[in-house]
PDB file of C-alpha atoms in Angstrom:
ATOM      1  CA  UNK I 147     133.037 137.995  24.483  1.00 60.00           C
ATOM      2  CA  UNK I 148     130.876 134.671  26.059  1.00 65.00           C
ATOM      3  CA  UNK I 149     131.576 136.141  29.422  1.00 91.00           C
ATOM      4  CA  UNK I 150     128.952 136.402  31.953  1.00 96.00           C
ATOM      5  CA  UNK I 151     130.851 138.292  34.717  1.00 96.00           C
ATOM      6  CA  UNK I 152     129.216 138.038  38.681  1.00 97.00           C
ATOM      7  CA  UNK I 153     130.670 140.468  41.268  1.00 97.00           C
ATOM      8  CA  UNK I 154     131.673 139.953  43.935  1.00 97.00           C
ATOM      9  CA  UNK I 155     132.730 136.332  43.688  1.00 95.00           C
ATOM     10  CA  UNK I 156     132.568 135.772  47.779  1.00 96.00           C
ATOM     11  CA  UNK I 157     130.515 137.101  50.758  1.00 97.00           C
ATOM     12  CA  UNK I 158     129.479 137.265  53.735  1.00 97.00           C
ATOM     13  CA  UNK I 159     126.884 138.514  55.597  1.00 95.00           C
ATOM     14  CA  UNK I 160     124.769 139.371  58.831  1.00 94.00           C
ATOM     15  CA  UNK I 161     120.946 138.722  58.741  1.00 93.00           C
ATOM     16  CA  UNK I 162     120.881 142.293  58.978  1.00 91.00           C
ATOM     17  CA  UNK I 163     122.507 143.116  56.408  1.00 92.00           C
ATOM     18  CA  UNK I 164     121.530 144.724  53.065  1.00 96.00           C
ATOM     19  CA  UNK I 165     123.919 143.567  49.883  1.00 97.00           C
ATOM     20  CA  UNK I 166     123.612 143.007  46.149  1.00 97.00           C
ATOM     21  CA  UNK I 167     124.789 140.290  44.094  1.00 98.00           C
ATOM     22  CA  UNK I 168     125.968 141.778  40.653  1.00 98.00           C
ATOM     23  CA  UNK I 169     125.917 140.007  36.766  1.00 98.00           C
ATOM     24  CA  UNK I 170     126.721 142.001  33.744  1.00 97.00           C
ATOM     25  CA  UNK I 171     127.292 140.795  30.110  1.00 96.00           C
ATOM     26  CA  UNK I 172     128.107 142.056  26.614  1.00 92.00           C
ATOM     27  CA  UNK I 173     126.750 139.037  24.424  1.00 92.00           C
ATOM     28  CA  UNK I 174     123.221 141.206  23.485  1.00 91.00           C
ATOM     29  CA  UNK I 175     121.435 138.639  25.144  1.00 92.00           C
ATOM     30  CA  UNK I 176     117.700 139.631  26.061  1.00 91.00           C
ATOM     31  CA  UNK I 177     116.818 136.677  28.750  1.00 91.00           C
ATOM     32  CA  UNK I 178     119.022 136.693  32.308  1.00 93.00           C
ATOM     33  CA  UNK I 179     118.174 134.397  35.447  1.00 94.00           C
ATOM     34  CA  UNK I 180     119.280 133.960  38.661  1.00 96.00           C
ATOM     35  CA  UNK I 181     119.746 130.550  40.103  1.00 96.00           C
ATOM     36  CA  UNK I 182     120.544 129.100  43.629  1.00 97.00           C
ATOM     37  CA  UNK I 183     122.863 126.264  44.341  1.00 96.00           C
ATOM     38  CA  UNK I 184     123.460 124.345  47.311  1.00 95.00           C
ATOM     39  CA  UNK I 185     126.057 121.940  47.836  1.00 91.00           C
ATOM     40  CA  UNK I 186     126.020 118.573  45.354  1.00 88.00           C
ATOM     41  CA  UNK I 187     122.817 119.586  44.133  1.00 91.00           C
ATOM     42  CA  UNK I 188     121.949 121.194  40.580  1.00 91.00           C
ATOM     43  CA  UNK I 189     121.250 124.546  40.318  1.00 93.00           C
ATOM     44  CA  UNK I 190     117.462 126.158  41.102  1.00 93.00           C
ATOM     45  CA  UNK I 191     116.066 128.781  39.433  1.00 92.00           C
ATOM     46  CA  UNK I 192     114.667 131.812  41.639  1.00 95.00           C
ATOM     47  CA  UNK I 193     114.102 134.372  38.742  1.00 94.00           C
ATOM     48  CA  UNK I 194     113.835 135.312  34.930  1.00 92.00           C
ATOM     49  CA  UNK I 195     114.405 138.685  33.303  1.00 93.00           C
ATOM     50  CA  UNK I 196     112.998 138.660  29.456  1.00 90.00           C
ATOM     51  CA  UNK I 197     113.685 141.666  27.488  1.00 91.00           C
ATOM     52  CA  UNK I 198     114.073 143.756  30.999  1.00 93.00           C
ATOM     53  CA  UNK I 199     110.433 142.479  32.171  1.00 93.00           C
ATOM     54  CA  UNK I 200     110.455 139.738  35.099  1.00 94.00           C
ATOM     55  CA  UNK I 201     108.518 136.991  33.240  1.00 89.00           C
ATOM     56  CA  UNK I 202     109.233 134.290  36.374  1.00 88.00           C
ATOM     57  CA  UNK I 203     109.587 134.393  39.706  1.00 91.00           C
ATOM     58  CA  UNK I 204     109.944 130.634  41.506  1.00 90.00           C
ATOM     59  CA  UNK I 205     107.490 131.751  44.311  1.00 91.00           C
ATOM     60  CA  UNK I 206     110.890 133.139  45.781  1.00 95.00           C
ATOM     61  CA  UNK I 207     110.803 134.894  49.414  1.00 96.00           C
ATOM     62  CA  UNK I 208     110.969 138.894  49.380  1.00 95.00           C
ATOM     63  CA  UNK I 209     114.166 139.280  51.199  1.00 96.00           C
ATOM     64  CA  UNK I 210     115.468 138.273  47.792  1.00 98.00           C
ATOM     65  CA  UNK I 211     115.085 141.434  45.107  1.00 97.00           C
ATOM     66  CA  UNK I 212     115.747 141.130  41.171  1.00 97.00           C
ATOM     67  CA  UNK I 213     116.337 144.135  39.550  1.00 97.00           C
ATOM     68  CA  UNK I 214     117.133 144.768  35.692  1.00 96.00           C
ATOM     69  CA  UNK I 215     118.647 147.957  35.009  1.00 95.00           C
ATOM     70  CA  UNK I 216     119.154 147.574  31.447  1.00 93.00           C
ATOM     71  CA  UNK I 217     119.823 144.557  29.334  1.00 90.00           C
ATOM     72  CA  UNK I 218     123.091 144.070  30.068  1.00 95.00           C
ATOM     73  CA  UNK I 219     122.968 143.847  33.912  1.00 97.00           C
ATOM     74  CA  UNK I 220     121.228 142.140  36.725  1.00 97.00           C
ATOM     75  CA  UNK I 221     121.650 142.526  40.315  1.00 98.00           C
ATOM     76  CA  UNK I 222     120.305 140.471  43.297  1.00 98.00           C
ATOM     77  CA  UNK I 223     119.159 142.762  46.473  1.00 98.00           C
ATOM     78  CA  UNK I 224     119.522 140.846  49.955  1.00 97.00           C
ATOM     79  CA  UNK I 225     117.818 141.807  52.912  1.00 95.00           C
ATOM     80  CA  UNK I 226     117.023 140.182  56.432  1.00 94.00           C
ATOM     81  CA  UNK I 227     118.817 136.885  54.708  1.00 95.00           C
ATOM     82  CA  UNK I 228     118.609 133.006  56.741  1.00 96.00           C
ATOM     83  CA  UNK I 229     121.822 131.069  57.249  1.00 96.00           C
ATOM     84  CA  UNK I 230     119.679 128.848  55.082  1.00 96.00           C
ATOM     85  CA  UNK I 231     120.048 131.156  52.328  1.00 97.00           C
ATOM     86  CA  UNK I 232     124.101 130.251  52.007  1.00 97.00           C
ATOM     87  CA  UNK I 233     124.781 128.848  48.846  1.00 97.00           C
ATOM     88  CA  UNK I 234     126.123 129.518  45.154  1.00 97.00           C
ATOM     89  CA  UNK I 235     124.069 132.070  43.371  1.00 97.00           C
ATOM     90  CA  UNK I 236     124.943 131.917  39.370  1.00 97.00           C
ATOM     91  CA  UNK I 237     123.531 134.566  36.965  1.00 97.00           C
ATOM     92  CA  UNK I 238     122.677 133.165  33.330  1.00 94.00           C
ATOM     93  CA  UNK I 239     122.120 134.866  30.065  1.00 93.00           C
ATOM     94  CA  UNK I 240     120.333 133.503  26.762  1.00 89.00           C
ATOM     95  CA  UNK I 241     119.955 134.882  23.734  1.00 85.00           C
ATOM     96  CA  UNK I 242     115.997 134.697  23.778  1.00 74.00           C
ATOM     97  CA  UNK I 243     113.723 131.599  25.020  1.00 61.00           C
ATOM     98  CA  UNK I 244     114.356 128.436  25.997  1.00 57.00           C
ATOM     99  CA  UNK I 245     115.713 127.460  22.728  1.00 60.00           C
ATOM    100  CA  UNK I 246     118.763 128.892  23.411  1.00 72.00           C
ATOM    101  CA  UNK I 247     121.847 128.103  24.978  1.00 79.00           C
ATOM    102  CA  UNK I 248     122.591 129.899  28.270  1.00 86.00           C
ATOM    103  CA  UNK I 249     125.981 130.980  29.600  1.00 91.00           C
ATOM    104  CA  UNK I 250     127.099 130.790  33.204  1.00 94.00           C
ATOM    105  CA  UNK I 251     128.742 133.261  35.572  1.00 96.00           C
ATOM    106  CA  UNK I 252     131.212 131.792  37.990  1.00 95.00           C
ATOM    107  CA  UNK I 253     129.101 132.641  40.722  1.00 96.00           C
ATOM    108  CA  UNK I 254     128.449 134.132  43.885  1.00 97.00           C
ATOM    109  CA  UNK I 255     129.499 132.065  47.145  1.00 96.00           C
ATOM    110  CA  UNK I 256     127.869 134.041  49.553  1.00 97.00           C
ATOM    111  CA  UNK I 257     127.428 132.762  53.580  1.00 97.00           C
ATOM    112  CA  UNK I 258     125.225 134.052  55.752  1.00 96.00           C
ATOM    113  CA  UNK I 259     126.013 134.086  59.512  1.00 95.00           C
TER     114      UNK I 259
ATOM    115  CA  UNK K 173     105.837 116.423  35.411  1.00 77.00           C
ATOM    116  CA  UNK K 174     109.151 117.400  33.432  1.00 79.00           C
ATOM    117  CA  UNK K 175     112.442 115.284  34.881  1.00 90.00           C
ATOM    118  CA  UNK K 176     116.102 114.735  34.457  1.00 95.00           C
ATOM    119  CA  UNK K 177     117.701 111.268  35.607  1.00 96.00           C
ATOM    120  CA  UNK K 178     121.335 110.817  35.572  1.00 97.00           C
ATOM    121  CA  UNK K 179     123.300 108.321  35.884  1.00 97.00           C
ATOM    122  CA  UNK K 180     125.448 107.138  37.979  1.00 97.00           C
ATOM    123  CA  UNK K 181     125.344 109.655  40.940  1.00 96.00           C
ATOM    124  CA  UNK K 182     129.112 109.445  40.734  1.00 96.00           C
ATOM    125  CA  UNK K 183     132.308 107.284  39.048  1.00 97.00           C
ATOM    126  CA  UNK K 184     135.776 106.786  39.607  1.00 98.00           C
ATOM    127  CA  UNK K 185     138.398 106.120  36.812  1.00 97.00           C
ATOM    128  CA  UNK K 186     141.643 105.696  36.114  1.00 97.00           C
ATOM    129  CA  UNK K 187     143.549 108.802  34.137  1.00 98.00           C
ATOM    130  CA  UNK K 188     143.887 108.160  30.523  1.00 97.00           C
ATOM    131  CA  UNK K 189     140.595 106.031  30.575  1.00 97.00           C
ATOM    132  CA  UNK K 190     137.509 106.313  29.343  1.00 97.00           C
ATOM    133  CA  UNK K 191     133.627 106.365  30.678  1.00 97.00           C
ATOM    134  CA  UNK K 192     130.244 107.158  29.481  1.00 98.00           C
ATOM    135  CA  UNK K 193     127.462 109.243  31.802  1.00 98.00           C
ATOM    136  CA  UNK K 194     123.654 108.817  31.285  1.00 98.00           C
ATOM    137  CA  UNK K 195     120.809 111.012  31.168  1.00 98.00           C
ATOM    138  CA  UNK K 196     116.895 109.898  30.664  1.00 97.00           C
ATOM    139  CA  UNK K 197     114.941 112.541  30.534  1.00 95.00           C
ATOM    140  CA  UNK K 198     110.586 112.752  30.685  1.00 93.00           C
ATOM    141  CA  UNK K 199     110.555 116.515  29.337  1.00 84.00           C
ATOM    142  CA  UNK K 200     107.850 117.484  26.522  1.00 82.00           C
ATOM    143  CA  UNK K 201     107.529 118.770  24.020  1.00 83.00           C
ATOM    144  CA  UNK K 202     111.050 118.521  23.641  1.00 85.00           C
ATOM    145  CA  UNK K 203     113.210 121.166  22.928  1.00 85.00           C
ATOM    146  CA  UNK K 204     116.990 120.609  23.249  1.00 89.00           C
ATOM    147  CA  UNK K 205     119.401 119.037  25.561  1.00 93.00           C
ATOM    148  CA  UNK K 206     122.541 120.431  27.053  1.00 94.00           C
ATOM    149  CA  UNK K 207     125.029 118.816  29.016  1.00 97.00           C
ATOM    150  CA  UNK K 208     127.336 120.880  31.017  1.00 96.00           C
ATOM    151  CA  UNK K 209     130.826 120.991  32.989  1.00 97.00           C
ATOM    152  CA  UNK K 210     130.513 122.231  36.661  1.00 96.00           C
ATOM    153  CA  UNK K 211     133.829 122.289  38.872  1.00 94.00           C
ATOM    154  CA  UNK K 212     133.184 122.964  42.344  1.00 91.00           C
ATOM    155  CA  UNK K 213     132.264 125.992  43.352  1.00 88.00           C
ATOM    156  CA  UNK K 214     132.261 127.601  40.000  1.00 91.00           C
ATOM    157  CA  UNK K 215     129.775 127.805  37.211  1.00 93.00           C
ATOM    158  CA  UNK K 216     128.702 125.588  34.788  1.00 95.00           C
ATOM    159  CA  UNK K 217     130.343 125.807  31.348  1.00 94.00           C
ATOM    160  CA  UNK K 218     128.697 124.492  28.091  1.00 92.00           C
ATOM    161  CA  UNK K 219     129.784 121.439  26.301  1.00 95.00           C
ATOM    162  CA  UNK K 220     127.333 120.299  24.161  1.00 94.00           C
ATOM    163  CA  UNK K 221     123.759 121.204  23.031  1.00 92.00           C
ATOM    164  CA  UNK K 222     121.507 119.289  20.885  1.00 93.00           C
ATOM    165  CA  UNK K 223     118.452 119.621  19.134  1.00 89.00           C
ATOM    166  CA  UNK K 224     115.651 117.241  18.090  1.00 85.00           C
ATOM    167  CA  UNK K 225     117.545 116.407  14.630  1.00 89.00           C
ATOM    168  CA  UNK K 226     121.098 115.956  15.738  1.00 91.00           C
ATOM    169  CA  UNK K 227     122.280 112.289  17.081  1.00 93.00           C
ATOM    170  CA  UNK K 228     125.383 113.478  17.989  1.00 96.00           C
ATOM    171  CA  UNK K 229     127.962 115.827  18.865  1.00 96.00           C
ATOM    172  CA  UNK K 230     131.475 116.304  19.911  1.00 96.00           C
ATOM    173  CA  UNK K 231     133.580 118.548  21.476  1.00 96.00           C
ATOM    174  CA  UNK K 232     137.267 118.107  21.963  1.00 96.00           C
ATOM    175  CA  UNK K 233     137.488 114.630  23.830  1.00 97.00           C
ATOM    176  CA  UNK K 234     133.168 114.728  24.837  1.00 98.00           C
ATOM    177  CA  UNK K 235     131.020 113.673  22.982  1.00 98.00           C
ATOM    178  CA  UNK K 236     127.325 113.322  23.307  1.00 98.00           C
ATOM    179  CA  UNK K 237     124.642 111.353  21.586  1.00 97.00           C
ATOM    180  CA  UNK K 238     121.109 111.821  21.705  1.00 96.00           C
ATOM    181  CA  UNK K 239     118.201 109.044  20.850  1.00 95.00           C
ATOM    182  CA  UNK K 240     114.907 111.413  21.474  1.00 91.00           C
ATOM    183  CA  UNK K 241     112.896 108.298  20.529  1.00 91.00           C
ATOM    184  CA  UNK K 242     114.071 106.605  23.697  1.00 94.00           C
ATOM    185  CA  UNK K 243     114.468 109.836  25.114  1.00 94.00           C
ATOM    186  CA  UNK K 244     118.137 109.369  26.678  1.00 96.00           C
ATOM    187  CA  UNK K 245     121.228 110.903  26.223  1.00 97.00           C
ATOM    188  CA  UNK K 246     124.846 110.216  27.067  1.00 98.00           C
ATOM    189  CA  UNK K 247     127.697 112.081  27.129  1.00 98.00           C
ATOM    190  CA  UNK K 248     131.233 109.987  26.465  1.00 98.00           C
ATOM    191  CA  UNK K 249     134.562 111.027  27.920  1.00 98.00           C
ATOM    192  CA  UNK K 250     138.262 109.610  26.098  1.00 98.00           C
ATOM    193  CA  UNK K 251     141.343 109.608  27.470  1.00 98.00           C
ATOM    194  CA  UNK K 252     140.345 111.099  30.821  1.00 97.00           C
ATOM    195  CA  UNK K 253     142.321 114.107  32.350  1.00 97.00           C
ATOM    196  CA  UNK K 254     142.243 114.920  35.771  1.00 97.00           C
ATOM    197  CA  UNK K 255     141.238 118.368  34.946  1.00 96.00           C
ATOM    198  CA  UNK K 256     137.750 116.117  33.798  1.00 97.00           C
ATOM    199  CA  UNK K 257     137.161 115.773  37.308  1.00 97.00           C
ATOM    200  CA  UNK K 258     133.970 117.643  37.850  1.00 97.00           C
ATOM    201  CA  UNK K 259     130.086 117.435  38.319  1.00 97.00           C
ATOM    202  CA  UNK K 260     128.451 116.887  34.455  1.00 98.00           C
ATOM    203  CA  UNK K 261     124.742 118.064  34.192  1.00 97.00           C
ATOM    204  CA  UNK K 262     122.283 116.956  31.848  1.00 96.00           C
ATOM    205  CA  UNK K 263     119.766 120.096  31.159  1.00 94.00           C
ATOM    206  CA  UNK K 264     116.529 119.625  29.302  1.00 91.00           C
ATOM    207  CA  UNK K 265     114.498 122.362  27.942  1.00 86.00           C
ATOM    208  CA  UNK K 266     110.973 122.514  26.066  1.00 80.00           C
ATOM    209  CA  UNK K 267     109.201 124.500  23.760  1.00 73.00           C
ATOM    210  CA  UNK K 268     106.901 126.905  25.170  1.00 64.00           C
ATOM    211  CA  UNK K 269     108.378 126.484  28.504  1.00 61.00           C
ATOM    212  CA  UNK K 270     109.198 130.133  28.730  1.00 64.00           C
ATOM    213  CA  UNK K 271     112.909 130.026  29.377  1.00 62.00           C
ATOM    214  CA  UNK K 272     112.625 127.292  32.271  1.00 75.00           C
ATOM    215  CA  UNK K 273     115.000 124.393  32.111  1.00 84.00           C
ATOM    216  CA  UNK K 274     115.064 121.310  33.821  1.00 89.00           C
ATOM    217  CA  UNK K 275     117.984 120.134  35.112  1.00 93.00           C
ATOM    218  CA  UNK K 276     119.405 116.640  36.380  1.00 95.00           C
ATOM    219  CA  UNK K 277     121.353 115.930  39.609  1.00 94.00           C
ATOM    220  CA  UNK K 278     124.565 115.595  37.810  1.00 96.00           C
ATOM    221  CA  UNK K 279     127.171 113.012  37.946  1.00 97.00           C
ATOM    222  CA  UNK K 280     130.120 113.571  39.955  1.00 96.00           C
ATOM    223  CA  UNK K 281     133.814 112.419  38.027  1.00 98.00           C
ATOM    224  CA  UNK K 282     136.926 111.935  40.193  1.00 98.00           C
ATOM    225  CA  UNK K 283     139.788 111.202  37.632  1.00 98.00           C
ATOM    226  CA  UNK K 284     142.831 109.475  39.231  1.00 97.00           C
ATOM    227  CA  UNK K 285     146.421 108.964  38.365  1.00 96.00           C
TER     228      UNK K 285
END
């Protein structure tokens, strides 16, 4: 299984909402990130999870809340979001460091209105 | 400051053709290099990833090289498909960056009949 699975795949939301973006996968893998996306541009990275710890954070505003429940999953907590804040938002998983190749979840295509 | 250049931003070609995308990359210490697949609106998927040692690498109808004196890459496509059509990043990553990579703008593909 090279699956990294994101739920749900669409949304959308009020900027008073509260919602979580969910990744899970089943490769072992001890590193997981989140990235952001916007149209024709590559993908930014907003967090790192490493071994369950958060071991980066891209100066990324609080409405936006990693959590790592265990080393298979990682959600993304959304609060008080910006119509800004629309985009893609992939989860990634790596076996360790850098070194290593990461594998993509399909994504999160969430609007904000 | 670590940096991805691709080139061109984006191409047009004829189906059953084939075309060759750049990447130049300033990243140190160099760790590997990864070029990925990225159809809109979904997640990037893994085609090739190359280490320091290895000049080049295929899979299926890609294939990548890799001259990390120079410092460039380039991944080849034969016999285009218009399933090829799709964004193709260049990702950089380097040793003791944590588990940061760096990737390029991506070149956009439009395969036509």
């Amino acid at each position: 299984d090279t699956e990294v699975t994101q739920t749900p795949k669409h949304l959308v939301m009020g900027m008073t909402n509260k919602k979580s973006l969910k990744c899970e996968q089943h490769m072992g893998h001890r590193a997981m990130y989140w990235y952001k996306q916007k149209a024709k541009k590559p993908p930014e990275l907003m967090f790192v999870y490493s071994y369950e710890k958060l071991s980066i954070n891209e100066s990324v505003p609080s409405r936006f809340s990693p959590e790592c429940p265990n080393s298979s999953l990682l959600n993304l907590h959304l609060h008080a979001l910006q119509p800004e804040d629309s985009a893609l938002y992939l989860c990634a998983s790596s076996q360790g460091q850098g070194g290593t190749e990461a594998f993509f979840g399909q994504g999160t295509r969430l609007t904000v209105v | 400051k670590n940096q991805v250049e691709q080139s061109p931003q984006s191409l047009i070609i004829l189906e059953g053709k084939n075309c060759t995308l750049q990447c130049n990359y300033t990243v140190s210490p160099f760790s590997n290099l990864r070029w990925y697949k990225q159809d809109t609106g979904r997640g990037p998927v893994s085609l090739t990833i190359m280490t320091f040692s290895e000049n080049t690498k295929s899979n299926g109808r890609y294939t990548a090289t890799l001259d990390a004196d120079t410092k460039q890459s380039s991944l080849h496509i034969t016999a285009s498909q218009l399933s090829d059509s799709a964004s193709y990043i260049c990702v950089v990553s380097a040793w003791a960056a944590g588990n940061k990579l760096t990737f390029g703008g991506g070149t956009r593909v439009l395969v036509k009949p």
